Amino acid sequence: MLEMPMDVLRDFPVRKTKRQKQAFREAVRAYVEKLGYPCTVETGSLGSRNLIIGNPGLADYLVTAHYDTCARLPIPNFLTPCNFWLILLWQVVLTLLILVVCVLLGLGVGLLTGSGSIGAWCGYLLVWVILALMIAGPANPSNMNDNTSGVITLLEIAKSMPDNQRKKVAFVLFDLEEAGLIGSASYRKAHRPQINRQMVLNLDCVGDGDYLTLFPTKKLKKDRKRLTSLYKACGYFGKKSILVHEKGFSFYPSDQANFPWGVGICALNKRGKTLYLSRIHTKKDTILERTNVNLLRAALITYICRDAAQQERK
């Protein structure tokens, strides 16, 4: 039973199995219905279950986050969304590590069995086992940033949205993001006429970092009117900031990629000139800054309400 959004940390810290997900959805549904929102569960591809809060048929804005829990990995998913070469280097390093481990174990099996072909097949199969574990392995119980932070922020926004603006916005908690954006792809297929006009504000890993960054999709970057409106959510707040990254390379792999007017929202740390995301998918994912939740709640509500009011005046 949720009394407030932060209770997700205590009551539903892991959302990986069918039972865990169902219990979480039921608790969220009861919570948002008390707030006055309609709430439905929509089934999609591969058994995904998206939780829809509000009426997306009337909404001009979607606030989204994925609620499924990632698998635990020995190495963090290190991401530099604004630096192509570092992203490429990290992927190459990870690939080489996997291949080296598989080759060495395959050689070991070959020596023990006296058969090179058996060793080669073992090494080959191990590659696929490792890839499967990266997607569907045991849940990471430390997931405060990825993506408990996004779930809590979404619920805080829903709780605090003024009554007279609620028809302008709907909320969607996506399933199976970690398996390849499956829940959001299913939602896009089911709601195609609506998403062609809606701004989608996707919260993913917003709990750890001082640079709260908005990554618009390529199509959104080309629409100056829509892009400019995003700056209503921006500002500097002591050591923290909310900024739109519109110039140069950007790559943030999350559910907003499935929507034409999508905006990925995450919290990043900075070293030198490099913005980065680290610690996720490992036992070190234990940071969820309440300040980030509060800043994004206020900023996105302000953006939605001001932009909606401006559109009504026109």
PDB file of C-alpha atoms in Angstrom, residues 44-216:
ATOM      1  CA  GLY A  44       1.632  -5.306 -25.204  1.00  0.00           C
ATOM      2  CA  SER A  45       4.257  -7.400 -26.948  1.00  0.00           C
ATOM      3  CA  LEU A  46       6.021 -10.259 -25.146  1.00  0.00           C
ATOM      4  CA  GLY A  47       3.644  -9.975 -22.216  1.00  0.00           C
ATOM      5  CA  SER A  48       4.550  -6.386 -21.355  1.00  0.00           C
ATOM      6  CA  ARG A  49       2.128  -4.541 -19.064  1.00  0.00           C
ATOM      7  CA  ASN A  50       2.052  -0.757 -19.293  1.00  0.00           C
ATOM      8  CA  LEU A  51       0.316   1.205 -16.553  1.00  0.00           C
ATOM      9  CA  ILE A  52      -1.635   4.169 -17.954  1.00  0.00           C
ATOM     10  CA  ILE A  53      -2.629   6.950 -15.573  1.00  0.00           C
ATOM     11  CA  GLY A  54      -5.055   9.592 -16.783  1.00  0.00           C
ATOM     12  CA  ASN A  55      -6.609   9.884 -20.229  1.00  0.00           C
ATOM     13  CA  PRO A  56      -3.990   9.843 -23.013  1.00  0.00           C
ATOM     14  CA  GLY A  57      -6.702  10.449 -25.597  1.00  0.00           C
ATOM     15  CA  LEU A  58      -7.167  13.990 -24.274  1.00  0.00           C
ATOM     16  CA  ALA A  59      -3.610  14.723 -23.172  1.00  0.00           C
ATOM     17  CA  ASP A  60      -1.136  16.984 -24.945  1.00  0.00           C
ATOM     18  CA  TYR A  61       1.720  15.712 -22.778  1.00  0.00           C
ATOM     19  CA  LEU A  62       2.849  12.299 -21.609  1.00  0.00           C
ATOM     20  CA  VAL A  63       5.125  11.924 -18.605  1.00  0.00           C
ATOM     21  CA  THR A  64       6.684   8.470 -18.732  1.00  0.00           C
ATOM     22  CA  ALA A  65       9.162   6.188 -16.982  1.00  0.00           C
ATOM     23  CA  HIS A  66       9.957   2.494 -17.094  1.00  0.00           C
ATOM     24  CA  TYR A  67       9.260   0.491 -13.961  1.00  0.00           C
ATOM     25  CA  ASP A  68      10.965  -2.828 -14.721  1.00  0.00           C
ATOM     26  CA  THR A  69      14.173  -3.638 -12.854  1.00  0.00           C
ATOM     27  CA  CYS A  70      17.396  -4.345 -14.715  1.00  0.00           C
ATOM     28  CA  ALA A  71      19.672  -7.350 -14.221  1.00  0.00           C
ATOM     29  CA  ARG A  72      22.716  -6.967 -11.997  1.00  0.00           C
ATOM     30  CA  LEU A  73      26.043  -6.807 -13.844  1.00  0.00           C
ATOM     31  CA  PRO A  74      29.647  -6.945 -12.584  1.00  0.00           C
ATOM     32  CA  ILE A  75      30.516  -3.885 -14.678  1.00  0.00           C
ATOM     33  CA  PRO A  76      28.413  -0.679 -14.737  1.00  0.00           C
ATOM     34  CA  ASN A  77      26.577   0.525 -17.783  1.00  0.00           C
ATOM     35  CA  PHE A  78      28.802   3.579 -18.256  1.00  0.00           C
ATOM     36  CA  LEU A  79      27.265   6.138 -20.595  1.00  0.00           C
ATOM     37  CA  THR A  80      28.484   9.469 -21.964  1.00  0.00           C
ATOM     38  CA  PRO A  81      25.427  10.724 -23.870  1.00  0.00           C
ATOM     39  CA  CYS A  82      27.215  13.730 -25.408  1.00  0.00           C
ATOM     40  CA  ASN A  83      30.493  12.072 -26.402  1.00  0.00           C
ATOM     41  CA  PHE A  84      30.342   9.648 -29.315  1.00  0.00           C
ATOM     42  CA  TRP A  85      33.938   8.465 -29.076  1.00  0.00           C
ATOM     43  CA  LEU A  86      33.743   7.570 -25.386  1.00  0.00           C
ATOM     44  CA  ILE A  87      30.507   5.650 -25.983  1.00  0.00           C
ATOM     45  CA  LEU A  88      32.179   3.756 -28.814  1.00  0.00           C
ATOM     46  CA  LEU A  89      35.310   3.074 -26.755  1.00  0.00           C
ATOM     47  CA  TRP A  90      33.305   1.721 -23.821  1.00  0.00           C
ATOM     48  CA  GLN A  91      31.305  -0.599 -26.076  1.00  0.00           C
ATOM     49  CA  VAL A  92      34.489  -1.886 -27.679  1.00  0.00           C
ATOM     50  CA  VAL A  93      36.051  -2.500 -24.258  1.00  0.00           C
ATOM     51  CA  LEU A  94      32.972  -4.395 -23.033  1.00  0.00           C
ATOM     52  CA  THR A  95      32.853  -6.491 -26.210  1.00  0.00           C
ATOM     53  CA  LEU A  96      36.542  -7.377 -25.920  1.00  0.00           C
ATOM     54  CA  LEU A  97      36.130  -8.315 -22.245  1.00  0.00           C
ATOM     55  CA  ILE A  98      33.265 -10.667 -23.062  1.00  0.00           C
ATOM     56  CA  LEU A  99      35.172 -12.237 -25.953  1.00  0.00           C
ATOM     57  CA  VAL A 100      38.368 -12.683 -23.909  1.00  0.00           C
ATOM     58  CA  VAL A 101      36.470 -14.384 -21.072  1.00  0.00           C
ATOM     59  CA  CYS A 102      34.663 -16.681 -23.497  1.00  0.00           C
ATOM     60  CA  VAL A 103      37.814 -17.544 -25.459  1.00  0.00           C
ATOM     61  CA  LEU A 104      39.800 -18.330 -22.305  1.00  0.00           C
ATOM     62  CA  LEU A 105      37.053 -20.533 -20.883  1.00  0.00           C
ATOM     63  CA  GLY A 106      36.628 -22.229 -24.255  1.00  0.00           C
ATOM     64  CA  LEU A 107      40.352 -22.950 -24.393  1.00  0.00           C
ATOM     65  CA  GLY A 108      40.200 -24.336 -20.873  1.00  0.00           C
ATOM     66  CA  VAL A 109      37.343 -26.675 -21.774  1.00  0.00           C
ATOM     67  CA  GLY A 110      39.215 -27.711 -24.904  1.00  0.00           C
ATOM     68  CA  LEU A 111      42.331 -28.591 -22.915  1.00  0.00           C
ATOM     69  CA  LEU A 112      40.367 -30.512 -20.300  1.00  0.00           C
ATOM     70  CA  THR A 113      38.390 -32.512 -22.852  1.00  0.00           C
ATOM     71  CA  GLY A 114      41.150 -32.821 -25.402  1.00  0.00           C
ATOM     72  CA  SER A 115      38.761 -31.546 -28.066  1.00  0.00           C
ATOM     73  CA  GLY A 116      39.196 -28.164 -29.711  1.00  0.00           C
ATOM     74  CA  SER A 117      35.750 -28.315 -31.278  1.00  0.00           C
ATOM     75  CA  ILE A 118      34.072 -28.857 -27.888  1.00  0.00           C
ATOM     76  CA  GLY A 119      36.008 -25.909 -26.467  1.00  0.00           C
ATOM     77  CA  ALA A 120      35.010 -23.726 -29.409  1.00  0.00           C
ATOM     78  CA  TRP A 121      31.335 -24.609 -28.999  1.00  0.00           C
ATOM     79  CA  CYS A 122      31.495 -23.920 -25.252  1.00  0.00           C
ATOM     80  CA  GLY A 123      33.041 -20.513 -25.888  1.00  0.00           C
ATOM     81  CA  TYR A 124      30.388 -19.730 -28.501  1.00  0.00           C
ATOM     82  CA  LEU A 125      27.524 -20.756 -26.205  1.00  0.00           C
ATOM     83  CA  LEU A 126      29.002 -18.766 -23.339  1.00  0.00           C
ATOM     84  CA  VAL A 127      28.775 -15.579 -25.404  1.00  0.00           C
ATOM     85  CA  TRP A 128      25.028 -16.078 -25.726  1.00  0.00           C
ATOM     86  CA  VAL A 129      24.660 -16.989 -22.055  1.00  0.00           C
ATOM     87  CA  ILE A 130      26.390 -13.765 -21.023  1.00  0.00           C
ATOM     88  CA  LEU A 131      24.227 -11.683 -23.371  1.00  0.00           C
ATOM     89  CA  ALA A 132      21.084 -13.348 -22.001  1.00  0.00           C
ATOM     90  CA  LEU A 133      22.158 -12.679 -18.411  1.00  0.00           C
ATOM     91  CA  MET A 134      22.755  -9.017 -19.233  1.00  0.00           C
ATOM     92  CA  ILE A 135      19.087  -8.703 -20.218  1.00  0.00           C
ATOM     93  CA  ALA A 136      17.219 -11.314 -18.205  1.00  0.00           C
ATOM     94  CA  GLY A 137      19.590 -12.270 -15.423  1.00  0.00           C
ATOM     95  CA  PRO A 138      18.915 -11.970 -11.677  1.00  0.00           C
ATOM     96  CA  ALA A 139      17.440  -8.605 -10.698  1.00  0.00           C
ATOM     97  CA  ASN A 140      19.660  -5.843  -9.412  1.00  0.00           C
ATOM     98  CA  PRO A 141      18.276  -5.074  -5.923  1.00  0.00           C
ATOM     99  CA  SER A 142      20.240  -1.812  -5.981  1.00  0.00           C
ATOM    100  CA  ASN A 143      18.278   0.216  -8.528  1.00  0.00           C
ATOM    101  CA  MET A 144      17.566   3.536  -6.851  1.00  0.00           C
ATOM    102  CA  ASN A 145      18.650   5.503  -9.906  1.00  0.00           C
ATOM    103  CA  ASP A 146      17.673   3.035 -12.650  1.00  0.00           C
ATOM    104  CA  ASN A 147      14.768   3.455 -12.537  1.00  0.00           C
ATOM    105  CA  THR A 148      13.141   3.804  -9.148  1.00  0.00           C
ATOM    106  CA  SER A 149      14.062   7.495  -9.408  1.00  0.00           C
ATOM    107  CA  GLY A 150      11.983   7.901 -12.568  1.00  0.00           C
ATOM    108  CA  VAL A 151       8.988   6.051 -11.105  1.00  0.00           C
ATOM    109  CA  ILE A 152       8.976   8.173  -7.948  1.00  0.00           C
ATOM    110  CA  THR A 153       9.378  11.435  -9.871  1.00  0.00           C
ATOM    111  CA  LEU A 154       6.486  10.521 -12.174  1.00  0.00           C
ATOM    112  CA  LEU A 155       4.228   9.782  -9.195  1.00  0.00           C
ATOM    113  CA  GLU A 156       5.277  13.024  -7.498  1.00  0.00           C
ATOM    114  CA  ILE A 157       4.313  14.983 -10.619  1.00  0.00           C
ATOM    115  CA  ALA A 158       0.958  13.192 -10.807  1.00  0.00           C
ATOM    116  CA  LYS A 159       0.304  13.929  -7.134  1.00  0.00           C
ATOM    117  CA  SER A 160       1.194  17.634  -7.452  1.00  0.00           C
ATOM    118  CA  MET A 161      -0.405  18.441 -10.821  1.00  0.00           C
ATOM    119  CA  PRO A 162      -3.092  21.148 -10.397  1.00  0.00           C
ATOM    120  CA  ASP A 163      -6.611  19.792 -10.825  1.00  0.00           C
ATOM    121  CA  ASN A 164      -7.440  22.199 -13.645  1.00  0.00           C
ATOM    122  CA  GLN A 165      -4.435  20.985 -15.698  1.00  0.00           C
ATOM    123  CA  ARG A 166      -4.789  17.242 -15.278  1.00  0.00           C
ATOM    124  CA  LYS A 167      -6.675  16.717 -18.507  1.00  0.00           C
ATOM    125  CA  LYS A 168      -3.644  18.094 -20.375  1.00  0.00           C
ATOM    126  CA  VAL A 169      -1.310  15.351 -19.191  1.00  0.00           C
ATOM    127  CA  ALA A 170      -1.278  11.573 -18.856  1.00  0.00           C
ATOM    128  CA  PHE A 171       1.304   9.305 -17.256  1.00  0.00           C
ATOM    129  CA  VAL A 172       2.607   5.972 -18.482  1.00  0.00           C
ATOM    130  CA  LEU A 173       4.811   3.494 -16.629  1.00  0.00           C
ATOM    131  CA  PHE A 174       6.427   1.282 -19.260  1.00  0.00           C
ATOM    132  CA  ASP A 175       7.302  -2.370 -18.841  1.00  0.00           C
ATOM    133  CA  LEU A 176      10.253  -4.237 -20.418  1.00  0.00           C
ATOM    134  CA  GLU A 177      12.411  -1.208 -21.175  1.00  0.00           C
ATOM    135  CA  GLU A 178      15.447  -3.176 -20.082  1.00  0.00           C
ATOM    136  CA  ALA A 179      14.650  -5.901 -22.632  1.00  0.00           C
ATOM    137  CA  GLY A 180      14.740  -3.430 -25.525  1.00  0.00           C
ATOM    138  CA  LEU A 181      12.126  -0.664 -25.142  1.00  0.00           C
ATOM    139  CA  ILE A 182       9.384  -3.246 -25.666  1.00  0.00           C
ATOM    140  CA  GLY A 183       6.698  -1.643 -23.506  1.00  0.00           C
ATOM    141  CA  SER A 184       7.031   1.781 -25.093  1.00  0.00           C
ATOM    142  CA  ALA A 185       7.095   0.278 -28.589  1.00  0.00           C
ATOM    143  CA  SER A 186       3.816  -1.504 -27.803  1.00  0.00           C
ATOM    144  CA  TYR A 187       2.319   1.724 -26.485  1.00  0.00           C
ATOM    145  CA  ARG A 188       3.381   3.599 -29.620  1.00  0.00           C
ATOM    146  CA  LYS A 189       1.693   0.990 -31.817  1.00  0.00           C
ATOM    147  CA  ALA A 190      -1.553   1.165 -29.828  1.00  0.00           C
ATOM    148  CA  HIS A 191      -1.693   4.970 -29.616  1.00  0.00           C
ATOM    149  CA  ARG A 192      -0.154   6.116 -32.886  1.00  0.00           C
ATOM    150  CA  PRO A 193      -2.681   8.911 -33.693  1.00  0.00           C
ATOM    151  CA  GLN A 194      -2.162  10.475 -30.252  1.00  0.00           C
ATOM    152  CA  ILE A 195       1.614  10.334 -30.100  1.00  0.00           C
ATOM    153  CA  ASN A 196       1.912  12.163 -33.406  1.00  0.00           C
ATOM    154  CA  ARG A 197       0.925  15.332 -31.515  1.00  0.00           C
ATOM    155  CA  GLN A 198       2.023  14.684 -27.911  1.00  0.00           C
ATOM    156  CA  MET A 199       5.192  15.778 -26.157  1.00  0.00           C
ATOM    157  CA  VAL A 200       6.635  12.769 -24.308  1.00  0.00           C
ATOM    158  CA  LEU A 201       8.764  13.561 -21.249  1.00  0.00           C
ATOM    159  CA  ASN A 202      10.576  10.359 -20.293  1.00  0.00           C
ATOM    160  CA  LEU A 203      12.219  10.091 -16.860  1.00  0.00           C
ATOM    161  CA  ASP A 204      15.046   7.566 -16.734  1.00  0.00           C
ATOM    162  CA  CYS A 205      17.876   7.648 -14.170  1.00  0.00           C
ATOM    163  CA  VAL A 206      17.139  11.072 -12.688  1.00  0.00           C
ATOM    164  CA  GLY A 207      18.348  10.395  -9.145  1.00  0.00           C
ATOM    165  CA  ASP A 208      22.149  10.674  -9.286  1.00  0.00           C
ATOM    166  CA  GLY A 209      23.808  13.788 -10.685  1.00  0.00           C
ATOM    167  CA  ASP A 210      23.762  17.589 -10.647  1.00  0.00           C
ATOM    168  CA  TYR A 211      23.161  18.080 -14.384  1.00  0.00           C
ATOM    169  CA  LEU A 212      19.513  17.290 -15.098  1.00  0.00           C
ATOM    170  CA  THR A 213      19.625  17.049 -18.858  1.00  0.00           C
ATOM    171  CA  LEU A 214      16.834  16.997 -21.445  1.00  0.00           C
ATOM    172  CA  PHE A 215      17.639  15.117 -24.651  1.00  0.00           C
ATOM    173  CA  PRO A 216      15.111  15.866 -27.432  1.00  0.00           C
TER     174      PRO A 216
END
